[in-house]
GROMACS .gro file of C-alpha atoms in nm:
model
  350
    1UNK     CA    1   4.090  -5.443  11.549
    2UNK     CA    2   4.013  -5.284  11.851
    3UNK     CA    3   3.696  -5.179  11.776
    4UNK     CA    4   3.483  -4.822  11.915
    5UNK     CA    5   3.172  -4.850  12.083
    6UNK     CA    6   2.962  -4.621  11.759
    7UNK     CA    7   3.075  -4.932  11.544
    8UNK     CA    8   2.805  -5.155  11.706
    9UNK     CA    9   2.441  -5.163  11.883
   10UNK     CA   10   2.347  -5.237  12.190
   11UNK     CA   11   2.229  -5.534  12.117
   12UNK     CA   12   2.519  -5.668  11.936
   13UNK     CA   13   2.731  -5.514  12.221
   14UNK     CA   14   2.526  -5.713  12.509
   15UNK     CA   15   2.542  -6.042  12.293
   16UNK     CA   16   2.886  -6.022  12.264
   17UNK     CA   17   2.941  -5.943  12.588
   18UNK     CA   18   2.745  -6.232  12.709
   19UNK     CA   19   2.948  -6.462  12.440
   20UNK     CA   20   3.286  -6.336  12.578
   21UNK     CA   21   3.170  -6.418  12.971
   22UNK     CA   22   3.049  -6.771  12.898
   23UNK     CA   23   3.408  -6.843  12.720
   24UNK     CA   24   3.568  -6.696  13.033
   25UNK     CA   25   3.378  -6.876  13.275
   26UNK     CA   26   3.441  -7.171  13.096
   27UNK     CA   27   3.825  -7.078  13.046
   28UNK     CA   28   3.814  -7.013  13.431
   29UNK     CA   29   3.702  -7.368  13.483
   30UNK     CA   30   3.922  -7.545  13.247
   31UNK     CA   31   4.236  -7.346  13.397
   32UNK     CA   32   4.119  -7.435  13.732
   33UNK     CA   33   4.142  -7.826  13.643
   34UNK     CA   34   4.454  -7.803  13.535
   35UNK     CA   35   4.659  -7.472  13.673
   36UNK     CA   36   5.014  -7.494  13.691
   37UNK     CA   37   5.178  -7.233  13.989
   38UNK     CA   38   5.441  -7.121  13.713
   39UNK     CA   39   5.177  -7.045  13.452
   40UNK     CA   40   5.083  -6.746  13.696
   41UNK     CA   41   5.430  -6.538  13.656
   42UNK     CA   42   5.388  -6.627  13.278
   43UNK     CA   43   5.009  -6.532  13.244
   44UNK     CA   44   5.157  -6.163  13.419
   45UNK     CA   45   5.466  -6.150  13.177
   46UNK     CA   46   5.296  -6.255  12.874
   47UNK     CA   47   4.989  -6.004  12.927
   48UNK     CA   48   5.247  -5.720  13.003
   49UNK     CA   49   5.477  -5.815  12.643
   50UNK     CA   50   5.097  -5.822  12.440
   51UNK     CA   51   4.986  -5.495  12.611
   52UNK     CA   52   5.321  -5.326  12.481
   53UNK     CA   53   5.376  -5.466  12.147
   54UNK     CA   54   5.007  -5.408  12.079
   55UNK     CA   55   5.118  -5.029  12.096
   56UNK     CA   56   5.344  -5.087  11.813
   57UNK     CA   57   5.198  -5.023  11.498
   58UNK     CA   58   5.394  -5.123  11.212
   59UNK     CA   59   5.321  -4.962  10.818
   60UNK     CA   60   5.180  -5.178  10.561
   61UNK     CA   61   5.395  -5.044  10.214
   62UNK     CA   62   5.231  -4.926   9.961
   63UNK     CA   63   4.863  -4.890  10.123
   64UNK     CA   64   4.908  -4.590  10.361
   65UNK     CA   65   4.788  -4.851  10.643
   66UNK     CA   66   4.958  -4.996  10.938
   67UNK     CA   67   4.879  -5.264  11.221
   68UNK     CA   68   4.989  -5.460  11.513
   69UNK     CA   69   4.990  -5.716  11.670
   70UNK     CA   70   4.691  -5.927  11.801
   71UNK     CA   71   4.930  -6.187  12.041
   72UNK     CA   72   4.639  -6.443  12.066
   73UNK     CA   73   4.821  -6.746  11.932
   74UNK     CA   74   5.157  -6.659  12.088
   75UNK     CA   75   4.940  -6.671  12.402
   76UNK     CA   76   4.807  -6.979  12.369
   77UNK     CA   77   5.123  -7.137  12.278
   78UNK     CA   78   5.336  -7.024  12.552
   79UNK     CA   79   5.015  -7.052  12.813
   80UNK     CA   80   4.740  -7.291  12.673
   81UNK     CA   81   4.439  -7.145  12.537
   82UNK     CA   82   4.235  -7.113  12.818
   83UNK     CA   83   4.484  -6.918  13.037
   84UNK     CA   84   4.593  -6.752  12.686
   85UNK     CA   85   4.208  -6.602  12.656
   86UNK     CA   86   4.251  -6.497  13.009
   87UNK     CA   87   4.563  -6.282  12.925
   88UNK     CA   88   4.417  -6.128  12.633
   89UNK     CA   89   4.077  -6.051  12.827
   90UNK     CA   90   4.308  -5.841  13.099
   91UNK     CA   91   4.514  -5.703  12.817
   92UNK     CA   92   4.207  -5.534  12.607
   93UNK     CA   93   4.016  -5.462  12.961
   94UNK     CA   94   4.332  -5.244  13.090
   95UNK     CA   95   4.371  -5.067  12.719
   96UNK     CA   96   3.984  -4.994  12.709
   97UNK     CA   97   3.954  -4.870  13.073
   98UNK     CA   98   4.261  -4.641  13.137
   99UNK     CA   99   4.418  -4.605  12.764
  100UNK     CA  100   4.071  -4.556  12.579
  101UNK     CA  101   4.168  -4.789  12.328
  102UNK     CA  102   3.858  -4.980  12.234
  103UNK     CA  103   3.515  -4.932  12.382
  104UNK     CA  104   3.315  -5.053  12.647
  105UNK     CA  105   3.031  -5.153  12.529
  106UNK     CA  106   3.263  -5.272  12.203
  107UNK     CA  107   3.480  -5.460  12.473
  108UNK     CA  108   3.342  -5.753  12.482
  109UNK     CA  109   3.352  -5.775  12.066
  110UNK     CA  110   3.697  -5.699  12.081
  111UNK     CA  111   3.812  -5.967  12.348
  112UNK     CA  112   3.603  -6.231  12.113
  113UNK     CA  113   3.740  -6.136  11.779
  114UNK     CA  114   4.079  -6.115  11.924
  115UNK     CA  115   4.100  -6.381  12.171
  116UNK     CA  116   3.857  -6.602  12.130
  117UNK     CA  117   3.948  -6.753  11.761
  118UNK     CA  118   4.303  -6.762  11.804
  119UNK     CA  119   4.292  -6.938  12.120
  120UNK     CA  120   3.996  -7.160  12.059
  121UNK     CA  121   4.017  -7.217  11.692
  122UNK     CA  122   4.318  -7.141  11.503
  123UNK     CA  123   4.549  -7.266  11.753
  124UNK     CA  124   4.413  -7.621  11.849
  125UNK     CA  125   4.281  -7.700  11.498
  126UNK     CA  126   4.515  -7.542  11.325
  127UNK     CA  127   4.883  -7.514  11.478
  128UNK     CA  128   4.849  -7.810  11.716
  129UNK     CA  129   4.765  -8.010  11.424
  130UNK     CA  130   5.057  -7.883  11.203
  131UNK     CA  131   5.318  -7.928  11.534
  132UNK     CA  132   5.177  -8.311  11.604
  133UNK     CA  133   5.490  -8.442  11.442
  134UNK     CA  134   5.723  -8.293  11.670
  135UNK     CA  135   5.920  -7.916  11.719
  136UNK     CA  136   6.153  -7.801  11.463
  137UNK     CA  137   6.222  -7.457  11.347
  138UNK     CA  138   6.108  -7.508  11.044
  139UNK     CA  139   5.766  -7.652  11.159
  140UNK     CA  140   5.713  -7.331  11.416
  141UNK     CA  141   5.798  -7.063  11.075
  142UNK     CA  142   5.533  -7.291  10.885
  143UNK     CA  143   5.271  -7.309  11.176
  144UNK     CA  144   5.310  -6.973  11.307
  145UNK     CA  145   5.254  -6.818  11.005
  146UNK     CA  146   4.973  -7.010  10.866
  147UNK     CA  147   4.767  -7.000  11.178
  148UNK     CA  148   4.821  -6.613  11.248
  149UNK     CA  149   4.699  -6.546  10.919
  150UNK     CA  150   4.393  -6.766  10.940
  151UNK     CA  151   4.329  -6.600  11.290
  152UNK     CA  152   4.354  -6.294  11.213
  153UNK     CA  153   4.092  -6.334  10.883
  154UNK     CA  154   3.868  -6.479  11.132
  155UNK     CA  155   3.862  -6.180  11.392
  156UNK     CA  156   3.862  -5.971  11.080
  157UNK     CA  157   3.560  -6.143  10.970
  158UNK     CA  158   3.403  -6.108  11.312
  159UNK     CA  159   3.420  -5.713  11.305
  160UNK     CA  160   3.240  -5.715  10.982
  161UNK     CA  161   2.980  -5.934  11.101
  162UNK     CA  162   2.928  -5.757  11.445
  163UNK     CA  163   2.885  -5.431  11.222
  164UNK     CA  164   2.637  -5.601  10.948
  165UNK     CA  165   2.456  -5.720  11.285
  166UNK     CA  166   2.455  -5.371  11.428
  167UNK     CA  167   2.303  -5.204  11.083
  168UNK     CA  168   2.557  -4.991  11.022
  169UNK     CA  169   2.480  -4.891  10.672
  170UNK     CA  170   2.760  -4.644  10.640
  171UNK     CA  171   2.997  -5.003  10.626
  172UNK     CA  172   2.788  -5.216  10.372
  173UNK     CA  173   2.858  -5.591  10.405
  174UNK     CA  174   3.056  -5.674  10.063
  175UNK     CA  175   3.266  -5.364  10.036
  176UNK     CA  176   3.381  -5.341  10.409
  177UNK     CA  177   3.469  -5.686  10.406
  178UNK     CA  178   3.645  -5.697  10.100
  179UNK     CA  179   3.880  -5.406  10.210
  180UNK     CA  180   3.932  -5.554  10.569
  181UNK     CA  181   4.043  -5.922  10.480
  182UNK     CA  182   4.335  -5.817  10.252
  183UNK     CA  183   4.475  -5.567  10.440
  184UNK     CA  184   4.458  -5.794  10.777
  185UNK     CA  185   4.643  -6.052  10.585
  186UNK     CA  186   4.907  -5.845  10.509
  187UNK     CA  187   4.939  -5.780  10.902
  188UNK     CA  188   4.900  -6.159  10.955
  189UNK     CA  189   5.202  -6.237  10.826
  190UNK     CA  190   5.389  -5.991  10.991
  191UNK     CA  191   5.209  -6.177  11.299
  192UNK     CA  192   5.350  -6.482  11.205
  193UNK     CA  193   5.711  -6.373  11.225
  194UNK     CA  194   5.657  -6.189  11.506
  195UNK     CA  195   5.520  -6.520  11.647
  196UNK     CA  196   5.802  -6.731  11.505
  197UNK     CA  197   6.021  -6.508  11.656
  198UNK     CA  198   5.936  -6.517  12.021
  199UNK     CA  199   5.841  -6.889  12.033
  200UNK     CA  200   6.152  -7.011  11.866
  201UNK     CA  201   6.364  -6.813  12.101
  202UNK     CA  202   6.174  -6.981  12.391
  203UNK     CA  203   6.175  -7.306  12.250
  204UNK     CA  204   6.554  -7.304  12.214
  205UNK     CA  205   6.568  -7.164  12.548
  206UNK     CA  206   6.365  -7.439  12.731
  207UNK     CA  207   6.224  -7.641  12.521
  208UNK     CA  208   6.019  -7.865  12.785
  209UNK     CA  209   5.793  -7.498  12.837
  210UNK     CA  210   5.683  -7.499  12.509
  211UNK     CA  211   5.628  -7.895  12.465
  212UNK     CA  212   5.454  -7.935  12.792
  213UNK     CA  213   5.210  -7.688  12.693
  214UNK     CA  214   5.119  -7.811  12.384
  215UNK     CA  215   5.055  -8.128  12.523
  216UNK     CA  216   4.848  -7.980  12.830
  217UNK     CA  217   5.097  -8.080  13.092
  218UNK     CA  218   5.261  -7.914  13.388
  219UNK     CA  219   5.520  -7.718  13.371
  220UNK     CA  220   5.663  -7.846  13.700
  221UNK     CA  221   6.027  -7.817  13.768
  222UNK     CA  222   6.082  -7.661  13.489
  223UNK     CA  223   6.331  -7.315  13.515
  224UNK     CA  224   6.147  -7.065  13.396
  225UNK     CA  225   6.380  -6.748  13.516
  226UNK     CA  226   6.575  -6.660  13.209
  227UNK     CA  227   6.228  -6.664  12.971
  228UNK     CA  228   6.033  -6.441  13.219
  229UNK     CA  229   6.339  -6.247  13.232
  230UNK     CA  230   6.410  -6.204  12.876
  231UNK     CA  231   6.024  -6.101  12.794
  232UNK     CA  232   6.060  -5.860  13.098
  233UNK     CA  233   6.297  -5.694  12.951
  234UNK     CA  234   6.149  -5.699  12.545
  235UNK     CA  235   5.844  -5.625  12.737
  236UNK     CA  236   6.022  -5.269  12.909
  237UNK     CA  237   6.232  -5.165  12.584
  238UNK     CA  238   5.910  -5.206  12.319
  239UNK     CA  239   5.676  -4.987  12.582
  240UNK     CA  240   5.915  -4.764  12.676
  241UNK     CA  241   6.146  -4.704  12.362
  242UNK     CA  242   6.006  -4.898  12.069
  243UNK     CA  243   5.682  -4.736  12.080
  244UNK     CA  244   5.824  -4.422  11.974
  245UNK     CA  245   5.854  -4.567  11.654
  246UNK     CA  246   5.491  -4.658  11.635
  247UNK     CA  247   5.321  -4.564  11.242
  248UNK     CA  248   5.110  -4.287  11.286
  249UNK     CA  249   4.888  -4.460  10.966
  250UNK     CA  250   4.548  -4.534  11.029
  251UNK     CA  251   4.547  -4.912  11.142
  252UNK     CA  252   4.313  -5.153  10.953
  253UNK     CA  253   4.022  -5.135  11.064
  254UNK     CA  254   4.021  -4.776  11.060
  255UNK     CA  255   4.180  -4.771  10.678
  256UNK     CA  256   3.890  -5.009  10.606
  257UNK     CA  257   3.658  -4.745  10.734
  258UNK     CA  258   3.728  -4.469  10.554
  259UNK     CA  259   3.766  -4.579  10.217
  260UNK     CA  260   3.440  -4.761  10.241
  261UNK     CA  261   3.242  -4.485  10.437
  262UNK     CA  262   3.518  -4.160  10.408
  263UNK     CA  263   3.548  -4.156  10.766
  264UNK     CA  264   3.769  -4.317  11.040
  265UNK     CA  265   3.511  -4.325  11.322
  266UNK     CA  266   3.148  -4.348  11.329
  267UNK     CA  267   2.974  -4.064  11.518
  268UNK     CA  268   2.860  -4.235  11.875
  269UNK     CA  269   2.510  -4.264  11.913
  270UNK     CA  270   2.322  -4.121  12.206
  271UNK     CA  271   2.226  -4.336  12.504
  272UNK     CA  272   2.398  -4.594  12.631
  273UNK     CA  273   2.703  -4.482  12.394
  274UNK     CA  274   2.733  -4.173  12.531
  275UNK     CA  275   2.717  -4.296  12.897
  276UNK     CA  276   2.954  -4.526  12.833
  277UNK     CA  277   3.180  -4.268  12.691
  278UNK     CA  278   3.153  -4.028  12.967
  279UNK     CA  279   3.257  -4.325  13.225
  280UNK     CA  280   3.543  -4.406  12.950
  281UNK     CA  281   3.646  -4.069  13.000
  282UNK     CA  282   3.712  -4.044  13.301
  283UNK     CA  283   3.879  -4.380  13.393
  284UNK     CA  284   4.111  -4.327  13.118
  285UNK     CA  285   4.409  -4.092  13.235
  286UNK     CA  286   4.635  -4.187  12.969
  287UNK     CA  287   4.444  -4.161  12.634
  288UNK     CA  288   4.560  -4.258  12.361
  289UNK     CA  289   4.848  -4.404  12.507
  290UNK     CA  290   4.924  -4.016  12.616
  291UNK     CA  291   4.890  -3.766  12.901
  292UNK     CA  292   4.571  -3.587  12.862
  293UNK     CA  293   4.599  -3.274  12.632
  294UNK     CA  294   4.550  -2.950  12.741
  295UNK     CA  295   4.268  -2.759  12.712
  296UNK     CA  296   4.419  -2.469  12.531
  297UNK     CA  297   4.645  -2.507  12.236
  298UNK     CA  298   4.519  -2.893  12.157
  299UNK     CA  299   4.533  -2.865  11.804
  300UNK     CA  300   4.833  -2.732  11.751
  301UNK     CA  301   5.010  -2.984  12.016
  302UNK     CA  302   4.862  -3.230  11.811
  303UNK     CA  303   4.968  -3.122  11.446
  304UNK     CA  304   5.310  -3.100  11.577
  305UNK     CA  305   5.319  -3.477  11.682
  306UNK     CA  306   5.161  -3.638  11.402
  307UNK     CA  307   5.480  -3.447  11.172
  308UNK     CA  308   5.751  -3.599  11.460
  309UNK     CA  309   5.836  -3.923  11.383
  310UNK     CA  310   6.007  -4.095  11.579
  311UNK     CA  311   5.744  -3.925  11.809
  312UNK     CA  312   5.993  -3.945  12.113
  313UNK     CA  313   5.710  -3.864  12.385
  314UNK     CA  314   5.761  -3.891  12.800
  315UNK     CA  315   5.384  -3.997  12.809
  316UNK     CA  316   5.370  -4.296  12.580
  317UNK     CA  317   5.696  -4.439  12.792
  318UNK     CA  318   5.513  -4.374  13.062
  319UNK     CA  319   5.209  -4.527  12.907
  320UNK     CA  320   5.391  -4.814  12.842
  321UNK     CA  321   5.545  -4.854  13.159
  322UNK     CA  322   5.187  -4.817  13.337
  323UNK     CA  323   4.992  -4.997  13.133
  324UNK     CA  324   5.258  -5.310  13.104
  325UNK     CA  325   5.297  -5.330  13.508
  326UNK     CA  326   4.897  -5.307  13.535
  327UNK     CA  327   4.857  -5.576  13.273
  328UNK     CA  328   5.102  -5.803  13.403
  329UNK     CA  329   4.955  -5.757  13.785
  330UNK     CA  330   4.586  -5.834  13.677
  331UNK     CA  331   4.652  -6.113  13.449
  332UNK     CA  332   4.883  -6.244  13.784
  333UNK     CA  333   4.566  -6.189  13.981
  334UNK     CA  334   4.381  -6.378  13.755
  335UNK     CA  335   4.576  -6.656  13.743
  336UNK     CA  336   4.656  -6.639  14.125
  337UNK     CA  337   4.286  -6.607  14.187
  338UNK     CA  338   4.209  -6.947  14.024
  339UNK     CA  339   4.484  -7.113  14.175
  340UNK     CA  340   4.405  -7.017  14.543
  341UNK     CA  341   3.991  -7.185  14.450
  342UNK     CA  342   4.179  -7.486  14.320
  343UNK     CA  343   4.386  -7.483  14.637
  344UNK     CA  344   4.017  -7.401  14.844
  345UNK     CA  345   3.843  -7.671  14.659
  346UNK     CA  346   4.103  -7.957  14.691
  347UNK     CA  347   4.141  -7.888  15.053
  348UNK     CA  348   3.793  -7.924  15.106
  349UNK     CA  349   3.737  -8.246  14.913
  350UNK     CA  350   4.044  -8.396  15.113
   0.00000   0.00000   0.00000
């Protein structure tokens, strides 16, 4: 669902922008009140594992469509959901400045629809309420899976809104909509097993990290070295090796697109999208998850790596190296950056 600028106006763009800062102000705040020193090492590890499996896209039989993951709720499970929409703010900004995945002006859409409703809505209303009774593996399968379904339909939802809002007439309201909510819940569940997954390994491997958080408590004393290790390390091998194996389908959104308007991108408007573009282009040096593509012989370069499968390429590893080591060092800053103010601001109230 990360979405180009040409799907949405100005307008739209600015509004959601606007909506996106006020939730990470707030978040900000919120985190502030209540920062724990070892969420910081998480919020870095956590961003770094999203930002790599996000590169991952996985087929959906039978529909010539693939996706991946969105990582909002496992964020907010293993981090809380302010700190989680944090994360996944850094994780989209990094992929839209220096990977070109996502737009600018679209950036603040795609942080919303993909962070904001996990972390906000399907995970307190939704899991939290399902996981009141206490942690069981059974209860995490059931949980997971129902609430990365529903949060997925909702940031579904929210594209086809933000494109209704934008006038895009090539995507009319009742047929876009009613291509992109099946095929997103078909990569929902494979969200919720990817989310069962990772939390049930953590939550057998300390148990008190994944209670503690649900229940908006410290982490404290709490040994965190073998999880940040072993999501290091899941974290390297997806990025570097496992994104080989990426589908080369058209992901949802852009399967959505083209059998409602016979195209997979919109043609960019001038103005402000084609500024934007032109800055786009030239902060991203790995687009595409990719070194840049010659000049001469593009096409044919290209032909030959769409038929390669596994497309065993030097620049996606090194794409997912980069990108998973910038990830995880801005959502450290992040979370370093609050805790020094809450360390400022206690010091001068004492």
């Amino acid at each position: 669902m990360h979405m180009a600028d040409a799907l949405i106006s100005p307008i739209v763009g600015g509004a959601m922008w606007a909506a996106t800062a006020g939730v990470a102000a707030y978040s900000i705040k919120k985190v502030q009140n209540e920062m724990d020193e070892k969420k910081i090492p998480l919020m870095g590890v956590m961003g770094a594992f999203i930002f790599a499996s996000q590169m991952i896209n996985f087929s959906i039989p039978g529909t010539g469509s693939s996706g991946h993951l969105g990582g909002g709720l496992i964020l907010s499970i293993l981090l809380g959901p302010y700190a989680g929409f944090l994360t996944m703010a850094s994780v989209l900004t990094i992929q839209a400045l220096f990977f070109a995945d996502g737009g600018l002006l679209a950036l603040g859409s795609n942080v919303f629809n993909l962070g904001f409703f996990p972390c906000f809505i399907a995970y307190p209303l939704i899991y939290k309420m399902l996981m009141r009774k206490g942690y069981s593996t059974q209860r995490i399968f059931g949980a997971s899976m129902l609430t990365a379904i529903i949060g997925l339909q909702m940031g579904a939802f929210g594209v086809v809104l933000e494109t209704f809002f934008s006038g895009k007439t090539e995507l009319p309201f009742g047929t876009f909509v009613l291509l992109m909510q099946p095929i997103h819940l078909a990569i929902g569940v494979v969200e919720g097993l990817v989310t069962t997954a990772i939390v049930t390994f953590i939550w057998k491997s300390r148990p008190e990290i994944i209670e503690k958080v649900g229940s908006g408590e410290a982490i404290g004393d709490i040994s965190i070295k073998k999880v940040v290790t072993g999501l290091v390390a899941v974290a390297l091998v997806t990025g570097v090796v496992l994104s080989w194996f990426a589908s080369s389908n058209p992901d949802g959104l852009e399967w959505s697109m083209f059998k409602t308007a016979g195209v997979e991108e919109l043609e960019a408007q001038d103005g402000i999208h084609q500024s934007l573009s032109e800055i786009q282009n030239k902060t991203a040096f790995l687009p595409g998850y990719d070194f840049k593509a010659p000049k001469t012989g593009t096409e044919q370069s290209a032909g030959e790596s769409e038929a390669a499968w596994p497309a065993v390429s030097g620049g996606t590893s090194t794409s997912g190296l980069i990108g998973g080591g910038m990830t995880l060092v801005l959502a450290g800053l992040v979370g370093s950056g609050i805790s020094l103010a809450k360390r400022r601001k206690n010091g001068t109230s004492a």
